[in-house]
PDB file of C-alpha atoms in Angstrom:
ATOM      1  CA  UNK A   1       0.000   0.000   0.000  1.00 59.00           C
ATOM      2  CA  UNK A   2       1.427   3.422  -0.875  1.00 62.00           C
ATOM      3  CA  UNK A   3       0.712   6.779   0.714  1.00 66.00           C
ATOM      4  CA  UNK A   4      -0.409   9.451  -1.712  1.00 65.00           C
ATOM      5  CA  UNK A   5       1.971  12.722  -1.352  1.00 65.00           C
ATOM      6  CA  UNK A   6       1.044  15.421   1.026  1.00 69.00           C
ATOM      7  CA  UNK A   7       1.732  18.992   0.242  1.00 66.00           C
ATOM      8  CA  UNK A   8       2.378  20.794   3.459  1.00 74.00           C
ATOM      9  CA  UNK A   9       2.624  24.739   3.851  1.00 81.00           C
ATOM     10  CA  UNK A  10       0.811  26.086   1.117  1.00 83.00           C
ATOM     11  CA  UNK A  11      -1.466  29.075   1.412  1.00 87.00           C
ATOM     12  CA  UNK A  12      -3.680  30.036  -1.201  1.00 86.00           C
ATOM     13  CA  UNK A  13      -3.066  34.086  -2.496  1.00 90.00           C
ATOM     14  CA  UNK A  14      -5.908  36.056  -4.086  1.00 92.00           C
ATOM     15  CA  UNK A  15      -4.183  38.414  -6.331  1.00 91.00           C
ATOM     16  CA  UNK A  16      -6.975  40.626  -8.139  1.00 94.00           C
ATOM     17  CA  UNK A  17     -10.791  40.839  -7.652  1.00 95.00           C
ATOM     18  CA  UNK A  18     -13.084  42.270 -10.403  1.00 97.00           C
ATOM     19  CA  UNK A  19     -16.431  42.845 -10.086  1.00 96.00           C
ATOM     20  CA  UNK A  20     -19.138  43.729 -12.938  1.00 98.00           C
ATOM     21  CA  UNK A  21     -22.237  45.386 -12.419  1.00 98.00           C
ATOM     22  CA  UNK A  22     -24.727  45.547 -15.402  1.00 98.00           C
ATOM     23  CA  UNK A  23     -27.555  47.694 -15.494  1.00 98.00           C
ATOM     24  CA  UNK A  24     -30.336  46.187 -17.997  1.00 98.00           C
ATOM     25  CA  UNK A  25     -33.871  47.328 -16.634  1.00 97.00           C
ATOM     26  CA  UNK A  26     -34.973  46.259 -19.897  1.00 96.00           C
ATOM     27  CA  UNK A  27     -34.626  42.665 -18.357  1.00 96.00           C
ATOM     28  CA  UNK A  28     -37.012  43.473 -15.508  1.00 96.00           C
ATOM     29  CA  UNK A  29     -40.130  42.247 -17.768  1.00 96.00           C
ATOM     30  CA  UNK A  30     -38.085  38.896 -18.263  1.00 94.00           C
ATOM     31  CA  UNK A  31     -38.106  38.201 -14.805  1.00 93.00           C
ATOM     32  CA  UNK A  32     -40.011  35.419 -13.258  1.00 92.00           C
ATOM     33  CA  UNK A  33     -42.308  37.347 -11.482  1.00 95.00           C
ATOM     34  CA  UNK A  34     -43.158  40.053 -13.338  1.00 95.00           C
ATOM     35  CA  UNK A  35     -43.525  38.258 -16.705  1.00 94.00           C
ATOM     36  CA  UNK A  36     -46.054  36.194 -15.114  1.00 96.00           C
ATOM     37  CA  UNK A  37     -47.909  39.031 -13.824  1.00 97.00           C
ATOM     38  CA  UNK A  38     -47.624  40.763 -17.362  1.00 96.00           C
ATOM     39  CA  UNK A  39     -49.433  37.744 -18.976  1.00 95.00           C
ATOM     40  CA  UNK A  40     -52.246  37.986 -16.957  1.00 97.00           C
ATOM     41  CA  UNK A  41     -52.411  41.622 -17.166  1.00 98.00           C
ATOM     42  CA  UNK A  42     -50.501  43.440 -19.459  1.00 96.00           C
ATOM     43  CA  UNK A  43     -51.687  47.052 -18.122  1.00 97.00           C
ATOM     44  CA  UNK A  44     -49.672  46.328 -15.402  1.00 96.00           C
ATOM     45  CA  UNK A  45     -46.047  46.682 -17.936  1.00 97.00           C
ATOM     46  CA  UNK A  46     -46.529  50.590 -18.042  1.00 96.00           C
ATOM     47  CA  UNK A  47     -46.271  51.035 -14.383  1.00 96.00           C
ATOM     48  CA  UNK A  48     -43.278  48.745 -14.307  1.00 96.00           C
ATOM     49  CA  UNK A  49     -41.684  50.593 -17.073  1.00 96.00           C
ATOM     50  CA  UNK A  50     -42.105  54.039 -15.225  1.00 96.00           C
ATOM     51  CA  UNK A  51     -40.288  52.907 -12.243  1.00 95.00           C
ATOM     52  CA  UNK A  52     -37.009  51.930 -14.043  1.00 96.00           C
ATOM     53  CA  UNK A  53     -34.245  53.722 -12.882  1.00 96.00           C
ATOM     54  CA  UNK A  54     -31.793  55.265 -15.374  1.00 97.00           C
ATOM     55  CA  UNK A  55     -28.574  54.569 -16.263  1.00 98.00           C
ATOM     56  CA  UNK A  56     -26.964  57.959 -14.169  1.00 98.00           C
ATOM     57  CA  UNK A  57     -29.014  56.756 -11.370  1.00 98.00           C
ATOM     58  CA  UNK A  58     -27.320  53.476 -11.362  1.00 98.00           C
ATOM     59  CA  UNK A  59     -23.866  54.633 -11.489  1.00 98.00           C
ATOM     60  CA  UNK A  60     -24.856  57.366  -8.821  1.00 98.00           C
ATOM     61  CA  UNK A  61     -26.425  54.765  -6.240  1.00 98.00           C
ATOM     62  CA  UNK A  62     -24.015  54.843  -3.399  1.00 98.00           C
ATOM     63  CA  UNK A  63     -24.054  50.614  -2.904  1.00 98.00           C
ATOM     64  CA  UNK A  64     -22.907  50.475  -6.786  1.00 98.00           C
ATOM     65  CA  UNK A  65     -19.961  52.636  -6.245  1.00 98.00           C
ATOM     66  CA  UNK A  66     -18.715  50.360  -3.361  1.00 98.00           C
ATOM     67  CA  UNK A  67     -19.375  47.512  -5.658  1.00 98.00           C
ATOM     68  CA  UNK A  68     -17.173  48.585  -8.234  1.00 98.00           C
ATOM     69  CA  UNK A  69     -14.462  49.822  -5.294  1.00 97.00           C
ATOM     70  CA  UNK A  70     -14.773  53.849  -5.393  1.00 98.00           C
ATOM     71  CA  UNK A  71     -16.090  54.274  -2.030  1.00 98.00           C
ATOM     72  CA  UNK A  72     -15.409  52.448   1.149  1.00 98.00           C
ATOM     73  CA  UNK A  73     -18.634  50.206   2.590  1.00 98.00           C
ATOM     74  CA  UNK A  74     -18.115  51.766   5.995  1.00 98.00           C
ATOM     75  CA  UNK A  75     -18.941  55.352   3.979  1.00 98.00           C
ATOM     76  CA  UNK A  76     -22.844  53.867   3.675  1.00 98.00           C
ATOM     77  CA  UNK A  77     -23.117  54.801   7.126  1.00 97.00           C
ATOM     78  CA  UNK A  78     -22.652  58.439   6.557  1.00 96.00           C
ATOM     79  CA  UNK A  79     -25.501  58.393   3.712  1.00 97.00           C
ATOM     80  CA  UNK A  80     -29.289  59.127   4.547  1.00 96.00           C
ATOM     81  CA  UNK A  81     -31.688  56.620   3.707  1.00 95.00           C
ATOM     82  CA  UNK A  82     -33.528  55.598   1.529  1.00 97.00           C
ATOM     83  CA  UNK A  83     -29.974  55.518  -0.407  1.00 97.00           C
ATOM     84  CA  UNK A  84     -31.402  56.133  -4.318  1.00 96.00           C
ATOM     85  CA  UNK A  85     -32.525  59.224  -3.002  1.00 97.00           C
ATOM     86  CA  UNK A  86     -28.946  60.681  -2.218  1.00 98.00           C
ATOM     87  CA  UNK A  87     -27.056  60.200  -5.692  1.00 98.00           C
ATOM     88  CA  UNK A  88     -23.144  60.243  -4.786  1.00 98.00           C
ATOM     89  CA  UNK A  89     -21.866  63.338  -6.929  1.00 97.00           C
ATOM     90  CA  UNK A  90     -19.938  63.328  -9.490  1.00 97.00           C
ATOM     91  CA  UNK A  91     -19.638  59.516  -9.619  1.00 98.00           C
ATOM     92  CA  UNK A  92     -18.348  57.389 -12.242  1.00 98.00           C
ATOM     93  CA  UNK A  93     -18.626  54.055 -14.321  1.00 98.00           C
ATOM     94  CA  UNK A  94     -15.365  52.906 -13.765  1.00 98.00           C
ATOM     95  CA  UNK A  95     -13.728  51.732 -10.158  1.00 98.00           C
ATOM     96  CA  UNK A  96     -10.792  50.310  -8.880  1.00 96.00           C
ATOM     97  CA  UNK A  97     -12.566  46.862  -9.069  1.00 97.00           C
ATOM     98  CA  UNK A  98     -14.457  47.255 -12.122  1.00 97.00           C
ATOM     99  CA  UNK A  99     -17.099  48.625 -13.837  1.00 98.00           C
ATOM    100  CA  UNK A 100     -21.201  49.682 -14.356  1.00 98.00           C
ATOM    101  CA  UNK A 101     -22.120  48.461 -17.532  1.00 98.00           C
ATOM    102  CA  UNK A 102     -24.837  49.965 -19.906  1.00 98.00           C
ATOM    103  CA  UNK A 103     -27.897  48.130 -21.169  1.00 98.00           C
ATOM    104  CA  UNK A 104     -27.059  48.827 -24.635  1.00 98.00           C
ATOM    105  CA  UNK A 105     -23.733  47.822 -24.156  1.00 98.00           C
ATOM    106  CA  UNK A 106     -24.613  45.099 -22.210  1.00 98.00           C
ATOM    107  CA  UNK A 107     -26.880  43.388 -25.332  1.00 98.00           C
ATOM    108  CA  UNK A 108     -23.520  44.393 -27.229  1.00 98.00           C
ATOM    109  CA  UNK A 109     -21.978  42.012 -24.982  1.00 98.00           C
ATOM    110  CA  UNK A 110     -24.485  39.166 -25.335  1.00 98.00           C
ATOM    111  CA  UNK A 111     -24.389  39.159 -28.785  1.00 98.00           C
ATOM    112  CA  UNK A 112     -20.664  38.910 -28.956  1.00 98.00           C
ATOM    113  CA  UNK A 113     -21.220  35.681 -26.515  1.00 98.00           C
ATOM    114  CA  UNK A 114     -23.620  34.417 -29.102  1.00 97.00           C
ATOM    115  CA  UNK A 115     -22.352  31.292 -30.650  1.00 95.00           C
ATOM    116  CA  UNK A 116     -25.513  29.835 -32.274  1.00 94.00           C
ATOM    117  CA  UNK A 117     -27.062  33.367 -33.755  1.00 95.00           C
ATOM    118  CA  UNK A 118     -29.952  33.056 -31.494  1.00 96.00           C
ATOM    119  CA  UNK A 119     -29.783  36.924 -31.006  1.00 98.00           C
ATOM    120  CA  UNK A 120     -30.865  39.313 -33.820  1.00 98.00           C
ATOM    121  CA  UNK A 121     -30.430  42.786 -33.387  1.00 98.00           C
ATOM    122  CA  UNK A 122     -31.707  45.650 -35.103  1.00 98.00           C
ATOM    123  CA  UNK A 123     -29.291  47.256 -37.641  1.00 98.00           C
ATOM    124  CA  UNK A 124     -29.548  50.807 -36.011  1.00 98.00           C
ATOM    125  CA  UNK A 125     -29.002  49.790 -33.341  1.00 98.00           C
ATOM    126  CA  UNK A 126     -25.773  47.300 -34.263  1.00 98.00           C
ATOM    127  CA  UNK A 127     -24.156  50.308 -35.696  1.00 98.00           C
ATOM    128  CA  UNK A 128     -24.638  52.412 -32.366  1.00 98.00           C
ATOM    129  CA  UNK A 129     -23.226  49.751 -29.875  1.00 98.00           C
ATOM    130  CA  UNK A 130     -20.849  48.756 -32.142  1.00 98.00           C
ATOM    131  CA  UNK A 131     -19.290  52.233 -32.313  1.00 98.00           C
ATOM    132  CA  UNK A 132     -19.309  52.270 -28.218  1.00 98.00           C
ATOM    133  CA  UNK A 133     -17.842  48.910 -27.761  1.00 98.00           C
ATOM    134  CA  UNK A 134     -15.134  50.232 -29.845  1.00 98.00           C
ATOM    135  CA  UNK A 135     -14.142  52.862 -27.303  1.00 98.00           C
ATOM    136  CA  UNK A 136     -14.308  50.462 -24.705  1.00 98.00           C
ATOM    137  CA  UNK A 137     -10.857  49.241 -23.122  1.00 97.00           C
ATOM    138  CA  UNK A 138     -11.292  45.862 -22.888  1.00 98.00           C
ATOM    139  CA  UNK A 139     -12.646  45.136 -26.336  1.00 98.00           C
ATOM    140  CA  UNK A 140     -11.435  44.324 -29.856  1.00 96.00           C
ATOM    141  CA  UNK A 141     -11.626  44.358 -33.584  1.00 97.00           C
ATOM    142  CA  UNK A 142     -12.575  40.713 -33.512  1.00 97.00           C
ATOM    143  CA  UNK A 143     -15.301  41.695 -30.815  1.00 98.00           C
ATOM    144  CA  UNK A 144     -16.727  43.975 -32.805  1.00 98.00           C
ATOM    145  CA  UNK A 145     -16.969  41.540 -35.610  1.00 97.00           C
ATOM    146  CA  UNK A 146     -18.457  38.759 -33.380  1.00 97.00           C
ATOM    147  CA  UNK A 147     -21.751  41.438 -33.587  1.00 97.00           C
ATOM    148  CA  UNK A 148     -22.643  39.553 -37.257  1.00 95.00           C
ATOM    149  CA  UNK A 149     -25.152  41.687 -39.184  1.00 92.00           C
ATOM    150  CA  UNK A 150     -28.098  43.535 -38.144  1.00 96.00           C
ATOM    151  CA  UNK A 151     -31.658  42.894 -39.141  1.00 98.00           C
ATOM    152  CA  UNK A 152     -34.345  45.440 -40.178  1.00 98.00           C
ATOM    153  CA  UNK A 153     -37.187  45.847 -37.582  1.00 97.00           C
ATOM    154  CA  UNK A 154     -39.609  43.682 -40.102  1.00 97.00           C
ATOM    155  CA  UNK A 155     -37.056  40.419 -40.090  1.00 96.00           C
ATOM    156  CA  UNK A 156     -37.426  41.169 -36.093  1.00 97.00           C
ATOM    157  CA  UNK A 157     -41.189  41.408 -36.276  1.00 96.00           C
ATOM    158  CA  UNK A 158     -41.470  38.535 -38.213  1.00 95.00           C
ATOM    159  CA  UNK A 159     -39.739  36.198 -35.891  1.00 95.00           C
ATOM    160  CA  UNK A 160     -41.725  37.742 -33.073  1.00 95.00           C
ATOM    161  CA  UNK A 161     -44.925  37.137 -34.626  1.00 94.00           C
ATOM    162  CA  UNK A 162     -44.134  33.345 -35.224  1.00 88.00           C
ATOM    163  CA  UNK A 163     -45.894  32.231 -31.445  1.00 72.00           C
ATOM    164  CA  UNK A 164     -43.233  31.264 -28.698  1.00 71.00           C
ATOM    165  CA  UNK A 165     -40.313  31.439 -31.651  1.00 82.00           C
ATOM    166  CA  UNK A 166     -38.710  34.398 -30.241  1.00 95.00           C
ATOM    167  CA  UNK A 167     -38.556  37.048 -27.423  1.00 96.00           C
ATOM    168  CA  UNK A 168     -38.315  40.675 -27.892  1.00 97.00           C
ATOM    169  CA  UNK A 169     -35.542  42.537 -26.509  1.00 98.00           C
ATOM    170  CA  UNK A 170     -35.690  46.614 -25.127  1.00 97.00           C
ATOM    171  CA  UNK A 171     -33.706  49.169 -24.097  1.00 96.00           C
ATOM    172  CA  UNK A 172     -35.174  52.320 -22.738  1.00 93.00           C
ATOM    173  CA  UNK A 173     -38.298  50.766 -21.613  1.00 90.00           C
ATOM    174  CA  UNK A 174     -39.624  50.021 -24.683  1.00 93.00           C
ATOM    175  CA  UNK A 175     -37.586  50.441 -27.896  1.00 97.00           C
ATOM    176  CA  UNK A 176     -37.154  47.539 -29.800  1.00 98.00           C
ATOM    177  CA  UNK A 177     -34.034  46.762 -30.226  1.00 98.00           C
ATOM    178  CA  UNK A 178     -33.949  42.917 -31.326  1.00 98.00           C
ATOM    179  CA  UNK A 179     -35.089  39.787 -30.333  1.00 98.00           C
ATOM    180  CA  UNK A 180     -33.238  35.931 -29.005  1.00 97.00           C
ATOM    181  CA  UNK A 181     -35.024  32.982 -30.604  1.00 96.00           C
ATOM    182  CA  UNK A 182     -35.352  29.717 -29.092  1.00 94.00           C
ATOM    183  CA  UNK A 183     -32.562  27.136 -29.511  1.00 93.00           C
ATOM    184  CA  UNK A 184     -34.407  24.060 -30.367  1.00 92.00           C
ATOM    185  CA  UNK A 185     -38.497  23.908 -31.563  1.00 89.00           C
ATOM    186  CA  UNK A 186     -38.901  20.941 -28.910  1.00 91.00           C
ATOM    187  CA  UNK A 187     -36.286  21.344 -26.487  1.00 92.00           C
ATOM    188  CA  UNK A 188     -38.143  23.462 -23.373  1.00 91.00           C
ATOM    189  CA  UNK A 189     -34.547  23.712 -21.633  1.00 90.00           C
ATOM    190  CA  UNK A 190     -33.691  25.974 -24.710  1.00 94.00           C
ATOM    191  CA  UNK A 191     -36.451  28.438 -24.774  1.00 94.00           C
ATOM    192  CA  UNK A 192     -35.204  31.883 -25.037  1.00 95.00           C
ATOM    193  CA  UNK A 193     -36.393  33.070 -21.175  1.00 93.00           C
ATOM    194  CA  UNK A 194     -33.312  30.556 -20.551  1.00 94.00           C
ATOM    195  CA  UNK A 195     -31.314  30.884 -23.143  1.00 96.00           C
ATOM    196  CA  UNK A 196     -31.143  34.959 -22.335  1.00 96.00           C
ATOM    197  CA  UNK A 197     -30.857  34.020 -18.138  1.00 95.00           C
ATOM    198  CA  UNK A 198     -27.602  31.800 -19.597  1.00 95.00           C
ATOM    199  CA  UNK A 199     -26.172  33.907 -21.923  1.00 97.00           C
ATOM    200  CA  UNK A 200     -26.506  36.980 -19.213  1.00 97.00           C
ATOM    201  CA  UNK A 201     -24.403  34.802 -17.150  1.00 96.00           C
ATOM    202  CA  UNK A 202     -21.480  34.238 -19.718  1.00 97.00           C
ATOM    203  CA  UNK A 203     -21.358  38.152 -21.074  1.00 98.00           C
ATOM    204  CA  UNK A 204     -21.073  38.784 -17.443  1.00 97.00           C
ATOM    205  CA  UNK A 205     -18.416  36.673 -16.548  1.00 97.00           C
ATOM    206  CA  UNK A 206     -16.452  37.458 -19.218  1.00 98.00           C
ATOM    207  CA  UNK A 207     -16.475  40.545 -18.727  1.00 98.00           C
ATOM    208  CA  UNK A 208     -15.142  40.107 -15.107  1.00 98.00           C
ATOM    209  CA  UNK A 209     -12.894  37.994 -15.861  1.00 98.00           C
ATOM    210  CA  UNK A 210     -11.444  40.430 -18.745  1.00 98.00           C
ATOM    211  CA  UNK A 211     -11.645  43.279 -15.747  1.00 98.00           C
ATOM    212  CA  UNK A 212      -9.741  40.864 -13.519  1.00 98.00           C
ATOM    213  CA  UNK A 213      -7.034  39.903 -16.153  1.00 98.00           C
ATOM    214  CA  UNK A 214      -6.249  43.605 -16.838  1.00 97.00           C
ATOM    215  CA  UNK A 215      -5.311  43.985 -13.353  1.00 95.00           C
ATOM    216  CA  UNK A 216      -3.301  40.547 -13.033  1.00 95.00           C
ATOM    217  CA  UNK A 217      -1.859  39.331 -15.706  1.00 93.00           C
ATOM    218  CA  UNK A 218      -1.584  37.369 -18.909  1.00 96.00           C
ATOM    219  CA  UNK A 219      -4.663  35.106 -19.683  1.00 97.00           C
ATOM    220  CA  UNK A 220      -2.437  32.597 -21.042  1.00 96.00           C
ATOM    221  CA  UNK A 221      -0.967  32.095 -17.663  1.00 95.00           C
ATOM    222  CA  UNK A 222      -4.070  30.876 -16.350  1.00 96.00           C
ATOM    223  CA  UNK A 223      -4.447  27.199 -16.517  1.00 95.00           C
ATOM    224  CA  UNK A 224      -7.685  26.533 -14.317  1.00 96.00           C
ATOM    225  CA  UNK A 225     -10.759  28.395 -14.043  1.00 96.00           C
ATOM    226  CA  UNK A 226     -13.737  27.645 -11.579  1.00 94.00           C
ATOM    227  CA  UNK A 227     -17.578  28.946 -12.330  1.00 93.00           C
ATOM    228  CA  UNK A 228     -19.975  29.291  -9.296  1.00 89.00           C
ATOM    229  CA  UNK A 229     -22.612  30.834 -11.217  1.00 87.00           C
ATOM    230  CA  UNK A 230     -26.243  29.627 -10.565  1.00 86.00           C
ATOM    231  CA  UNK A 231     -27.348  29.132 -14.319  1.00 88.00           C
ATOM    232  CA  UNK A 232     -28.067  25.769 -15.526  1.00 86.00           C
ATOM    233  CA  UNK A 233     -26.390  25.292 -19.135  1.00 90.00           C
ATOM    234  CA  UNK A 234     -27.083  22.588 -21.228  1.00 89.00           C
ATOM    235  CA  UNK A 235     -30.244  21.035 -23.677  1.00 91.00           C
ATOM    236  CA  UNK A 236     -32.902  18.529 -22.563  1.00 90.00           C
ATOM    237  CA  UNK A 237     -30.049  15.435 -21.886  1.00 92.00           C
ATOM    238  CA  UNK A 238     -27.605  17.525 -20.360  1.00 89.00           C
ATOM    239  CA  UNK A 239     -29.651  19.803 -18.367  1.00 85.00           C
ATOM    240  CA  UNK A 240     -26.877  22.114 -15.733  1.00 83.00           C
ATOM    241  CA  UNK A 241     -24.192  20.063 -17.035  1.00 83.00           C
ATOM    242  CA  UNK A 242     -22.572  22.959 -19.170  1.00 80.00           C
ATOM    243  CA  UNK A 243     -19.181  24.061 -18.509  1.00 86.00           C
ATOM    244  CA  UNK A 244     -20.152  27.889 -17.991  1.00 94.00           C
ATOM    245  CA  UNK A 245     -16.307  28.289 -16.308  1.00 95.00           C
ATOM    246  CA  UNK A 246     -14.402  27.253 -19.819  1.00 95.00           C
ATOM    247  CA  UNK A 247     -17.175  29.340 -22.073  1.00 95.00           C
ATOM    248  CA  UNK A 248     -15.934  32.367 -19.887  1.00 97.00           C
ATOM    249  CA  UNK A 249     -12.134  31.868 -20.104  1.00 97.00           C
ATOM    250  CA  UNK A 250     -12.541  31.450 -24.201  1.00 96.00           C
ATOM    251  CA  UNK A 251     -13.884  34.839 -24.731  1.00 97.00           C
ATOM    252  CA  UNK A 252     -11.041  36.395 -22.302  1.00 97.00           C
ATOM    253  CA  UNK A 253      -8.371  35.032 -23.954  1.00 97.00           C
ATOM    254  CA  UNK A 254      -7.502  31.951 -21.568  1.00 97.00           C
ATOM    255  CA  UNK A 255      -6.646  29.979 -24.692  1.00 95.00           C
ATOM    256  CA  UNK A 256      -4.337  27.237 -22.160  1.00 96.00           C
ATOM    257  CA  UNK A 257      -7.003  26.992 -19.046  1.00 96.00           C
ATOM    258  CA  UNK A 258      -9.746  24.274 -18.462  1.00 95.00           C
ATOM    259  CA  UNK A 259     -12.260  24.354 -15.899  1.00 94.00           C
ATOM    260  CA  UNK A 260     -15.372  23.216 -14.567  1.00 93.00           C
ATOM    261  CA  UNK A 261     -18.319  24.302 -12.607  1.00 91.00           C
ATOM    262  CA  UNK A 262     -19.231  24.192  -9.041  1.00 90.00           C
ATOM    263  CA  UNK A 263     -22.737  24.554  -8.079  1.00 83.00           C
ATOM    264  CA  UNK A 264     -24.418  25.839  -4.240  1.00 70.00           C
ATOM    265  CA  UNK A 265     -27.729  27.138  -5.128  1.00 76.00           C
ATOM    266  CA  UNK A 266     -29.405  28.854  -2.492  1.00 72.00           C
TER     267      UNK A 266
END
């Protein structure tokens, strides 16, 4: 009988954190709950949509700025409550963790993370994220090429009015700005509700871990990567079995890392 090895004295060392916020009210009427609700009563949407908060009222909402490191958490006690009515001044985007992300940039994002062309977007609006993303730090010409085409709002319509083919995708509250169709015709684990919860999860991480590699290192020298998300990836036979981890790390640039997935739902 042999004794595996032991490794003695070794201490695990965090070397970055990077944290993402992104800010896509247009996904409130996707949620569980209020979707529901909508379908039995869709007079309820307007009072949903009026109660959105903006962009600038995102960025300014003290809690988001500790998120993305620009103020300390201990400086929450020195704010009045309720906290979204005392904006922090002057307040930015960008932090020493991370950043806020825009809804339009956000959708940007998703489409880029898009393998299987499930998301159409409208052309107009293509052209305007695409010209933002380019500003942006952490992306690339090949990014911006991963946006495909855009589609003219009656291709969009048209997929919309095929029943349960597609769902329609806003910014603003209630432009129209594309639409994510559904994976498989009889696969119900790759509806589009899903498919957009899943996708979300991926154009997130990635763009975490892209925040986190900026601040640490190479991606290259990365050679494991763990997911703790609390999607379920994968079609009617594989159902949470995806590797969400390794779909991150390929769109960051982690060309020599596996990985795999560790679930603890709440």
């Amino acid at each position: 009988m042999t004794e595996c090895p032991t490794v003695t004295n070794v201490k695990p060392v965090i070397k970055g954190v990077a944290y993402v916020l992104a800010h896509v009210p247009g996904m409130v009427r996707l949620g569980s709950k209020p979707s529901r609700e909508i379908s039995k009563d869709p007079a309820i949407l307007k009072p949903i949509l009026s109660h959105l908060r903006t962009f600038e009222q995102a960025v300014a909402y003290a809690p988001n700025q500790v998120f993305i490191g620009n103020l300390d958490p201990d400086e929450l006690w020195n704010v009045p409550s309720p906290w979204y009515q005392q904006p922090v001044p002057n307040a930015s985007r960008w932090g020493a963790f991370g950043e806020i992300m825009p809804e339009d940039e956000f959708y940007g994002m998703l489409k880029i993370c898009d393998e299987f062309e499930l998301i159409l977007l409208e052309e107009g609006f293509r052209q305007e994220v695409a010209a933002k993303l380019a500003k942006h730090p952490l992306f690339k010409e090949d990014d911006i090429k991963r946006l495909g085409k855009g589609f003219t709002r009656a291709e969009i319509d048209a997929k919309l009015a095929a029943e349960g083919h597609a769902l329609p995708l806003f910014i603003n509250g209630d432009r129209l700005i594309g639409c994510i169709q559904r994976g498989h015709e009889e696969d119900t684990a790759l509806v589009p509700d899903i498919l957009i919860e899943n996708l979300s999860v991926r154009a997130s991480g990635v763009m975490a871990l892209r925040h986190l590699i900026a601040k640490t290192g190479k991606a290259e020298d990365i050679d494991y990567l763990i997911g703790y998300g609390e999607e379920a990836v994968g079609d009617r036979y594989n159902r949470g079995g995806g590797a969400m981890a390794k779909a991150i790390g390929e769109l960051a640039g982690c060309t020599r890392a596996t990985g795999s997935d560790t679930k603890a739902f709440c």
